[in-house]
Short mmCIF file of C-alpha atoms and ligand atoms in Angstrom, two decimals:
data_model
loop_
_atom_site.label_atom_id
_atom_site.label_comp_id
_atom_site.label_asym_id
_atom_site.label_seq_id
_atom_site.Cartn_x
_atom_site.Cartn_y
_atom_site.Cartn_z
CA UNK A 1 -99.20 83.40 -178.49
CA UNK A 2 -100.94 86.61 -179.73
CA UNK A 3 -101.36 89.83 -177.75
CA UNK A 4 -103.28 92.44 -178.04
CA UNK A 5 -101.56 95.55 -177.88
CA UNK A 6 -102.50 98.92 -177.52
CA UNK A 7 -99.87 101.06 -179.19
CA UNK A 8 -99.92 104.67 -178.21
CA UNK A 9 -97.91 106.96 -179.85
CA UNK A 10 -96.86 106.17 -183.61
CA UNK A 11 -94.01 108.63 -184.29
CA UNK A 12 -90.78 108.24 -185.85
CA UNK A 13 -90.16 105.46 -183.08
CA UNK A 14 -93.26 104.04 -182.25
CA UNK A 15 -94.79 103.62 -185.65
CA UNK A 16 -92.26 101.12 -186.96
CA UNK A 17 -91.92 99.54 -183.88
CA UNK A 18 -95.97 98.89 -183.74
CA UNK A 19 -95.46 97.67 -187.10
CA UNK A 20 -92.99 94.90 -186.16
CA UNK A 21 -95.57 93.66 -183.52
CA UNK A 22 -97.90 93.20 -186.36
CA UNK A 23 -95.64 91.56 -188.18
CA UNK A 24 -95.01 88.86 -185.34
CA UNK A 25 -98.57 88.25 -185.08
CA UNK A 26 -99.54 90.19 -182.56
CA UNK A 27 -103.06 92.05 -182.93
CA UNK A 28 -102.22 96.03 -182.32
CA UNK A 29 -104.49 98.93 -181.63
CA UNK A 30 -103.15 102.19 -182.55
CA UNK A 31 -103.73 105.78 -181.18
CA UNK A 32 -101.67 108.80 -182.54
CA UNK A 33 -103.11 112.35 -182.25
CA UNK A 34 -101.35 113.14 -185.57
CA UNK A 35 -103.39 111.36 -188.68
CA UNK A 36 -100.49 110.66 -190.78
CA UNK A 37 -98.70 108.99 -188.68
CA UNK A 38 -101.94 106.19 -187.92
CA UNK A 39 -102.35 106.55 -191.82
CA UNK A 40 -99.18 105.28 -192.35
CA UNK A 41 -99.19 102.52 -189.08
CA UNK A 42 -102.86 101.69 -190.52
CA UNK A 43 -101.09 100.75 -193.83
CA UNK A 44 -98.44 98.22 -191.86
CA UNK A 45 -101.75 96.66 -190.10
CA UNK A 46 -101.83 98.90 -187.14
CA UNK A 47 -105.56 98.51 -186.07
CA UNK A 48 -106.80 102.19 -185.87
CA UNK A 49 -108.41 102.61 -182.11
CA UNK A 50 -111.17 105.74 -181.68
CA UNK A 51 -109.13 106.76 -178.74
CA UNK A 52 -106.12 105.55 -176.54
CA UNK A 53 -109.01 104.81 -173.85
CA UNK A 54 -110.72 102.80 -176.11
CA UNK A 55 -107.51 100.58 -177.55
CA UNK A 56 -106.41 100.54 -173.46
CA UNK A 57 -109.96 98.86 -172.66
CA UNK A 58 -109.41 95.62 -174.44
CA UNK A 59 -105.35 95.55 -174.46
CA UNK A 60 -103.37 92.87 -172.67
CA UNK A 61 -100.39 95.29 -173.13
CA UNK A 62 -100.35 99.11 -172.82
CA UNK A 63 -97.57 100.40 -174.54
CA UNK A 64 -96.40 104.17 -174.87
CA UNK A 65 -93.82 105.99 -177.57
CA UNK A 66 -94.10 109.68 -176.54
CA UNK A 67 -92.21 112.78 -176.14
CA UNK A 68 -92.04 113.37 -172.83
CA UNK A 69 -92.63 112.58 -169.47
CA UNK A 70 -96.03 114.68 -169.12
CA UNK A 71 -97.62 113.10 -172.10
CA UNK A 72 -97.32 109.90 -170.43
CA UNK A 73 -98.30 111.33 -167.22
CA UNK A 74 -101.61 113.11 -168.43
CA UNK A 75 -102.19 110.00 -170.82
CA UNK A 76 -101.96 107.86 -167.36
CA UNK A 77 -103.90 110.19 -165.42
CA UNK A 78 -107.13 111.07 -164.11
CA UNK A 79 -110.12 108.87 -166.87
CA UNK A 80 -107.02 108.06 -168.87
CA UNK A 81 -105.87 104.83 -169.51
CA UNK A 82 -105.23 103.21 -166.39
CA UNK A 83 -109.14 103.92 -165.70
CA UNK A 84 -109.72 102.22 -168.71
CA UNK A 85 -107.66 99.50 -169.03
CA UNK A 86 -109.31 95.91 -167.09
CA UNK A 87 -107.10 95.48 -163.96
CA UNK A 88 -103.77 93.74 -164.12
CA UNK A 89 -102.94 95.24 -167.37
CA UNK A 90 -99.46 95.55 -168.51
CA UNK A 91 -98.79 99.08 -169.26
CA UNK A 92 -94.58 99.29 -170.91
CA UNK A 93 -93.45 103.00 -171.16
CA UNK A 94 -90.84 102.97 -173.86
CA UNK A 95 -90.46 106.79 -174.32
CA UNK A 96 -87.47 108.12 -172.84
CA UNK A 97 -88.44 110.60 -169.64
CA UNK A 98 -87.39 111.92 -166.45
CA UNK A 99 -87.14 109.43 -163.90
CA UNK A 100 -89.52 111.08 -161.49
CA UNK A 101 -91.83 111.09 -164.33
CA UNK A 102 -91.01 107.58 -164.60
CA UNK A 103 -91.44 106.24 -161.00
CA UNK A 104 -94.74 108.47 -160.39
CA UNK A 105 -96.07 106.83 -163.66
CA UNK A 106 -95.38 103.87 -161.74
CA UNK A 107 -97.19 104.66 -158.96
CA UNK A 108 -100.25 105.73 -160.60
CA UNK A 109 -100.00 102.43 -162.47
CA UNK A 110 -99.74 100.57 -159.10
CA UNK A 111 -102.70 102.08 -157.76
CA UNK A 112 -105.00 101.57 -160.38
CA UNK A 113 -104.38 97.51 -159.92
CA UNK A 114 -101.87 97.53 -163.07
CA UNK A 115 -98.49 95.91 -163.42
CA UNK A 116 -95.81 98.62 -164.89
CA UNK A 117 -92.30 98.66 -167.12
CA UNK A 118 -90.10 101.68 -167.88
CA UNK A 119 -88.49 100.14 -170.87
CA UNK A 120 -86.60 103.35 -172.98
CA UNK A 121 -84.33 102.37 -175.82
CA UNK A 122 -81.10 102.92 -177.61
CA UNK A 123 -81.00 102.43 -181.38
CA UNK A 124 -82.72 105.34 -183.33
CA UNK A 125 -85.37 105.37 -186.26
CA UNK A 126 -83.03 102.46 -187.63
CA UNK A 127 -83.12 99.67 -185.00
CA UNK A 128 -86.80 100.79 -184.63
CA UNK A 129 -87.29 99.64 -188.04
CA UNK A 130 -84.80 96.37 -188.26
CA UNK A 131 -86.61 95.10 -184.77
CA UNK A 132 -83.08 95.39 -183.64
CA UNK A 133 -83.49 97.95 -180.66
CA UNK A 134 -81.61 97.99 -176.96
CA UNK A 135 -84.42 97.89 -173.91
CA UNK A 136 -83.52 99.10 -170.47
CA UNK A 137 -86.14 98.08 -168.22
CA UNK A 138 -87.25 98.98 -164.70
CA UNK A 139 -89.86 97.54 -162.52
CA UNK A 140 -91.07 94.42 -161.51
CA UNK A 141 -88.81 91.32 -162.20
CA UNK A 142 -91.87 89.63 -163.20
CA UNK A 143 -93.50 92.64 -165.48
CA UNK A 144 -89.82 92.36 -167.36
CA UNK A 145 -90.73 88.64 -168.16
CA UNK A 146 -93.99 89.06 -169.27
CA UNK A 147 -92.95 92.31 -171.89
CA UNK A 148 -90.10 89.89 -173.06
CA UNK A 149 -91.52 88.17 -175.61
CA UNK A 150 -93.07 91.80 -177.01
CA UNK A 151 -89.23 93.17 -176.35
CA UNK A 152 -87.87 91.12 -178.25
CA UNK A 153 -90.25 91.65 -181.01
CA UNK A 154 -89.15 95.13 -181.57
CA UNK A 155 -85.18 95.06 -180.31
CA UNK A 156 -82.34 92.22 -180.10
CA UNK A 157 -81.79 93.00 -176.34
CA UNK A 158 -83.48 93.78 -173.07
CA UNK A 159 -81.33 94.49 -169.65
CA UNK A 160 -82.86 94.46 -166.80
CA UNK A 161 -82.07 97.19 -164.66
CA UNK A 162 -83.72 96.85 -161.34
CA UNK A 163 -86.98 98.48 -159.80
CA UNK A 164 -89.12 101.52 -161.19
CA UNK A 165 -87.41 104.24 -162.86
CA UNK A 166 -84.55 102.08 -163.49
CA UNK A 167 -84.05 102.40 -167.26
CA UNK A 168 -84.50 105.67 -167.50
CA UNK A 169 -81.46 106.28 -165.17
CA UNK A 170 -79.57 103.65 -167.13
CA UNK A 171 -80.51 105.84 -170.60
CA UNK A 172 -79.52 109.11 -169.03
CA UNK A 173 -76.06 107.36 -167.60
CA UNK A 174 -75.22 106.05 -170.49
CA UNK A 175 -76.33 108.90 -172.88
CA UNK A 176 -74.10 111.21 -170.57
CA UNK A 177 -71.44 109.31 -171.04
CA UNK A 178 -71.89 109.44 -174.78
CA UNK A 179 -72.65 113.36 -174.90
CA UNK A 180 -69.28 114.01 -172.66
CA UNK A 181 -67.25 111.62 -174.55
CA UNK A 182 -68.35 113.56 -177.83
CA UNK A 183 -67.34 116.88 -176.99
CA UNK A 184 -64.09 115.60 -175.66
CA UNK A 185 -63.45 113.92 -178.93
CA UNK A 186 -64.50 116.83 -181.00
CA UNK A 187 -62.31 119.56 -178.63
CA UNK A 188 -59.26 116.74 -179.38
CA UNK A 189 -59.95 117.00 -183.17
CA UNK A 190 -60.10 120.88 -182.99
CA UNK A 191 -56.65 121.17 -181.28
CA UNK A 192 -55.20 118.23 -183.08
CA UNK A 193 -55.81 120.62 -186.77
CA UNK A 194 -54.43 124.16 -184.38
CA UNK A 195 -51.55 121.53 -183.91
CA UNK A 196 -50.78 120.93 -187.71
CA UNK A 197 -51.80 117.36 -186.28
CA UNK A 198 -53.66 115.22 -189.29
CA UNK A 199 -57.45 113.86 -188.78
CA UNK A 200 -56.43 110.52 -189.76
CA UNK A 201 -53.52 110.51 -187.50
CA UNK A 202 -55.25 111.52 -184.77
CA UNK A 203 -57.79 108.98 -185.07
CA UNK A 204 -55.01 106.51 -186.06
CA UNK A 205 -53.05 106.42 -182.40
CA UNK A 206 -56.57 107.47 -180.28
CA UNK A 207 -58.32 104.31 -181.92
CA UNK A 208 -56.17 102.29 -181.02
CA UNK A 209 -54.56 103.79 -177.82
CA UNK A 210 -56.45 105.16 -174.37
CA UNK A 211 -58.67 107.41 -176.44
CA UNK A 212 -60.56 105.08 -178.06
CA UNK A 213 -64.49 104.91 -177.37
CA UNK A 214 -67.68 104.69 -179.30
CA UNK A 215 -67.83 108.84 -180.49
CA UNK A 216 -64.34 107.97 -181.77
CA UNK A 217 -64.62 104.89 -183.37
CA UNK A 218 -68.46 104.53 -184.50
CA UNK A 219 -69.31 108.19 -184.60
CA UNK A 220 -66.11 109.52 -185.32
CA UNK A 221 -67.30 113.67 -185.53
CA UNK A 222 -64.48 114.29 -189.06
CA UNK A 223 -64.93 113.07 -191.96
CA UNK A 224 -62.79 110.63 -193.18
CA UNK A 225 -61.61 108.21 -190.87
CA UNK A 226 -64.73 106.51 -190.25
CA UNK A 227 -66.95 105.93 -193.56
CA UNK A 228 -70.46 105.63 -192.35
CA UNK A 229 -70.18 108.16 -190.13
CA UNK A 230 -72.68 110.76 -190.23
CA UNK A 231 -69.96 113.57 -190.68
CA UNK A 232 -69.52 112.15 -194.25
CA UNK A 233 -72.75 112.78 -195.14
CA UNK A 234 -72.43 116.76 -193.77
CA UNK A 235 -73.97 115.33 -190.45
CA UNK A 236 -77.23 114.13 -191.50
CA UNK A 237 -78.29 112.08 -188.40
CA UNK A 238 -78.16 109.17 -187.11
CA UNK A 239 -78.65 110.69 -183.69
CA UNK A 240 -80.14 113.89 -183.54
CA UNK A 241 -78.64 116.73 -181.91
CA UNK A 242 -82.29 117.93 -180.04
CA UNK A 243 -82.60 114.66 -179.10
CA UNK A 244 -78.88 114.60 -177.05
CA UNK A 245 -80.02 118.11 -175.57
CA UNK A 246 -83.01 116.75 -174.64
CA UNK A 247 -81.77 113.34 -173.18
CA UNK A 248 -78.63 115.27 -171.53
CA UNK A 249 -81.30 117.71 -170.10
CA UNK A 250 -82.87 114.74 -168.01
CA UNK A 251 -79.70 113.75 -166.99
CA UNK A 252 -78.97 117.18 -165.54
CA UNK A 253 -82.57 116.94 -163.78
CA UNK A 254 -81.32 114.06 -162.11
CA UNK A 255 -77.99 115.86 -161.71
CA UNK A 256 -79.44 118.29 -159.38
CA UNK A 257 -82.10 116.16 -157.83
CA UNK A 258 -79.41 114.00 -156.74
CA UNK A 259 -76.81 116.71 -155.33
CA UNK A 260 -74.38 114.85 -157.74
CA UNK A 261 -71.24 117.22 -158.61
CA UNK A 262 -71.72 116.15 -162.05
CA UNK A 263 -69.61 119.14 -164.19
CA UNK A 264 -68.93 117.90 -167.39
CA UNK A 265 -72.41 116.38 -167.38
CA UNK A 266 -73.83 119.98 -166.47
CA UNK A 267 -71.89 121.48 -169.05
CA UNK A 268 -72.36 118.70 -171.72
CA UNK A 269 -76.27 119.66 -171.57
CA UNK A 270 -75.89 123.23 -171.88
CA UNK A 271 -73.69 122.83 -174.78
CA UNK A 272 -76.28 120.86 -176.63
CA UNK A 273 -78.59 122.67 -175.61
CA UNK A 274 -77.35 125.30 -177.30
CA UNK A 275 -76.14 123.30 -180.40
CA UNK A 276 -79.74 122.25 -180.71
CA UNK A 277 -81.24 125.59 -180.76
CA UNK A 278 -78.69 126.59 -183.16
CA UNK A 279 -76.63 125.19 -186.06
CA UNK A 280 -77.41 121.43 -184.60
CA UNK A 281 -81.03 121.54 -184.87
CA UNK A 282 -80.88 119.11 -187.82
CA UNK A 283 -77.78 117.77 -187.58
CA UNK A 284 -76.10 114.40 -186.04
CA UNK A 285 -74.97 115.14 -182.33
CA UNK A 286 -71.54 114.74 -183.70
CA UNK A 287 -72.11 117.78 -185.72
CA UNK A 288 -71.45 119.93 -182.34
CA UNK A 289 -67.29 119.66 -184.04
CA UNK A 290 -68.18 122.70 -186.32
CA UNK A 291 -69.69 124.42 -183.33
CA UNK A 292 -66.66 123.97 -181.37
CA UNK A 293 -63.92 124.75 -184.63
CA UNK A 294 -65.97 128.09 -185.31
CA UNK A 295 -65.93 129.67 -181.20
CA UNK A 296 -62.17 128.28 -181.70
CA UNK A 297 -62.08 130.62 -184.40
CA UNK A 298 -63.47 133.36 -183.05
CA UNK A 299 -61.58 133.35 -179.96
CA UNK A 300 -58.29 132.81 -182.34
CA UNK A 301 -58.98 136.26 -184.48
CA UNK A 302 -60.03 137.71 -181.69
CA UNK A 303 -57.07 137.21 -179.92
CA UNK A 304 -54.88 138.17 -182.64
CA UNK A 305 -56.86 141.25 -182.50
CA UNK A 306 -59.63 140.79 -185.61
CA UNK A 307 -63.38 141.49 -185.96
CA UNK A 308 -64.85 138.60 -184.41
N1 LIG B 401 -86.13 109.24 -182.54
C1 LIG B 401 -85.10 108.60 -181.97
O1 LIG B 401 -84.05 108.37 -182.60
C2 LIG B 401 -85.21 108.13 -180.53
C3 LIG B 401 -84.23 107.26 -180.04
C4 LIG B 401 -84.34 106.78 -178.73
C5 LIG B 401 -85.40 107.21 -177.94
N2 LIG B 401 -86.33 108.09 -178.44
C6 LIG B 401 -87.43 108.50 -177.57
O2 LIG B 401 -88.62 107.88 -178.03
C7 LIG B 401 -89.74 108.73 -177.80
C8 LIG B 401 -90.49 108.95 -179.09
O3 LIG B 401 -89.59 109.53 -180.03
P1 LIG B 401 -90.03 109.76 -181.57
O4 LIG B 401 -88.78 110.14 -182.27
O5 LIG B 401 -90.85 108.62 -182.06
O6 LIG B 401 -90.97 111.06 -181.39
P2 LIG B 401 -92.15 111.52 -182.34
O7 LIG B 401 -92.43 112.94 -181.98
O8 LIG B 401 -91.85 111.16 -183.75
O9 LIG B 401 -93.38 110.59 -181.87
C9 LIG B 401 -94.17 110.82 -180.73
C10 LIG B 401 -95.62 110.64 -181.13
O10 LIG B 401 -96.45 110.75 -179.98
C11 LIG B 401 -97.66 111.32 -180.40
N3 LIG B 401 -98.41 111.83 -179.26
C12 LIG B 401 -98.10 112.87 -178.43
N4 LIG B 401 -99.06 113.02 -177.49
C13 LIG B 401 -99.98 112.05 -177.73
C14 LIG B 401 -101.21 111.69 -177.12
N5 LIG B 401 -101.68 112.36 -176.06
N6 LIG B 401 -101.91 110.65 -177.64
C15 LIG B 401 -101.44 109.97 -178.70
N7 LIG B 401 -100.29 110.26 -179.35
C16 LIG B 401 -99.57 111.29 -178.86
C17 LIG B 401 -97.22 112.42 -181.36
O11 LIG B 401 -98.28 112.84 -182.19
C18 LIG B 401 -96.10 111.71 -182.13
O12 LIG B 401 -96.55 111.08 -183.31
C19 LIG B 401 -89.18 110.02 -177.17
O13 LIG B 401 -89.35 109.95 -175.79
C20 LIG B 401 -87.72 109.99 -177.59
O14 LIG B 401 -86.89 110.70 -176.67
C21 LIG B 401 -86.26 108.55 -179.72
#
């Protein structure tokens, strides 16, 4: 069955995932405030829309690929697209944002008469392309089954996750799981070499011992034991540093919202944070390794009493 979608926001993300909507059969009205980036959805059959407003009016689906939580907000808000859209619409926020954000989109959604989905995803500028993208949804059991078929369009799996807000906190869970789990892995490295310990033979007893986890064995932050790592290819991403700062940083919103004693989660975001700003700002997350070997280095000369 075709849909017609209105496809707001056709960045890195959201223009190749509009693109595999098209290519399903869908029809797809784009909006983008940036004209390259509806240029280049325009040339993958991305209907060009005058305004989001305008491709909201006649949409079955609303869906949204932006930065952050206010774009979605003030997109939603007061004569935006929930005013516009006929009543009953299904609007799917796929960016990743805080879940307050999240759950008050909801509830503007709600009261304009429209059914809602927080669906944010795992899987990068590559699954957005391949159609082979992770969805974590939140919401209404039955909004989840009506974006299905349109999920699984653009990714090869969609979890539910329970009511509104509830795949943003599954995204910010898991990615601080991820973002503590690769500084622990990188600090190991870095006093494996002070040890005279090899890379390889690190990785050799932690793959396959109590170590082991995805930064280790996927994203392994050395080059060397894992070939299609991004540290073979001096840390071009894969998975952007700025965007772990930025996804940590939600995570520590929720951190303190929640009065959870959430340390390493607290200090995983500050450390990106400051990665990102820095050295990472174009690197692979994993890159934060050479950001933890060079304070090491410091702190080692200027213990033994060098210039740092
Ligand atoms: N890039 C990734 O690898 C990745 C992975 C997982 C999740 N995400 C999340 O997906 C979302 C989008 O990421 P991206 O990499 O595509 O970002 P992006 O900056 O490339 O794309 C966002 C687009 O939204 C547009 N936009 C902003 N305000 C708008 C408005 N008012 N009306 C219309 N368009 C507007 C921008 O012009 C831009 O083209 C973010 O929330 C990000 O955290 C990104």
């Amino acid at each position: 069955m075709t849909t017609t979608v209105a496809f707001i926001g056709l960045g890195h993300m959201g223009g190749p995932m509009a693109a595999n909507l098209v290519r399903a059969g869908h029809r797809v009205l784009g909006h983008d405030l940036v004209e390259s980036a509806l240029a280049d959805a325009a040339a993958k059959g991305v209907e060009r829309a005058g305004s989001a407003a305008e491709a909201a009016a006649i949409a079955d689906v609303v869906v949204t690929m932006l930065p952050a939580g206010r774009h979605v907000l003030s997109l939603y808000g007061p004569e935006g697209l929930l005013a516009a859209a006929r009543p009953g619409t299904l609007f799917v926020d796929c960016s990743t944002i805080d879940v307050a954000d999240s759950r008050a989109a909801h509830a503007a959604a709600s009261a304009a008469g429209h059914r809602s989905l927080d669906a944010p995803v795992s899987g990068g500028v590559v699954g957005a392309e391949a159609g082979t993208l992770t969805f974590m949804a939140g919401g209404e059991q039955a909004a989840f089954a009506e974006a299905e078929p349109l999920l699984s369009v653009m990714g090869k799996k969609a979890v539910y996750c329970g009511a509104a807000g509830a795949g943003q906190a599954a995204k910010i869970c898991n990615n601080m799981i991820l973002g503590v789990s690769m500084i622990a892995v990188s600090e190991a490295f870095v006093l494996a070499e002070s040890l005279g310990l090899s890379d390889q033979a690190l990785f050799d007893v932690a793959s396959a011992a109590s170590g082991q986890c995805w930064a280790l064995t996927v994203n392994c932050p050395v080059p060397g034991p894992v070939p299609g790592s991004p540290a073979n290819r001096d840390y071009r991403p894969g998975f952007a540093a700025p965007l772990m700062a930025k996804d940590l940083g939600l995570a520590a919103n929720a951190v303190r919202a929640g009065g959870v004693d959430a340390e390493l989660g607290l200090r995983a975001a500050e450390l990106y944070a400051r990665f990102a700003e820095g050295g990472g700002a174009e690197k692979d997350f994993s890159g934060i390794v050479r950001a933890i070997r060079a304070a090491s280095a410091t702190t080692a000369d200027t213990e033994k009493g060098a210039t740092p």
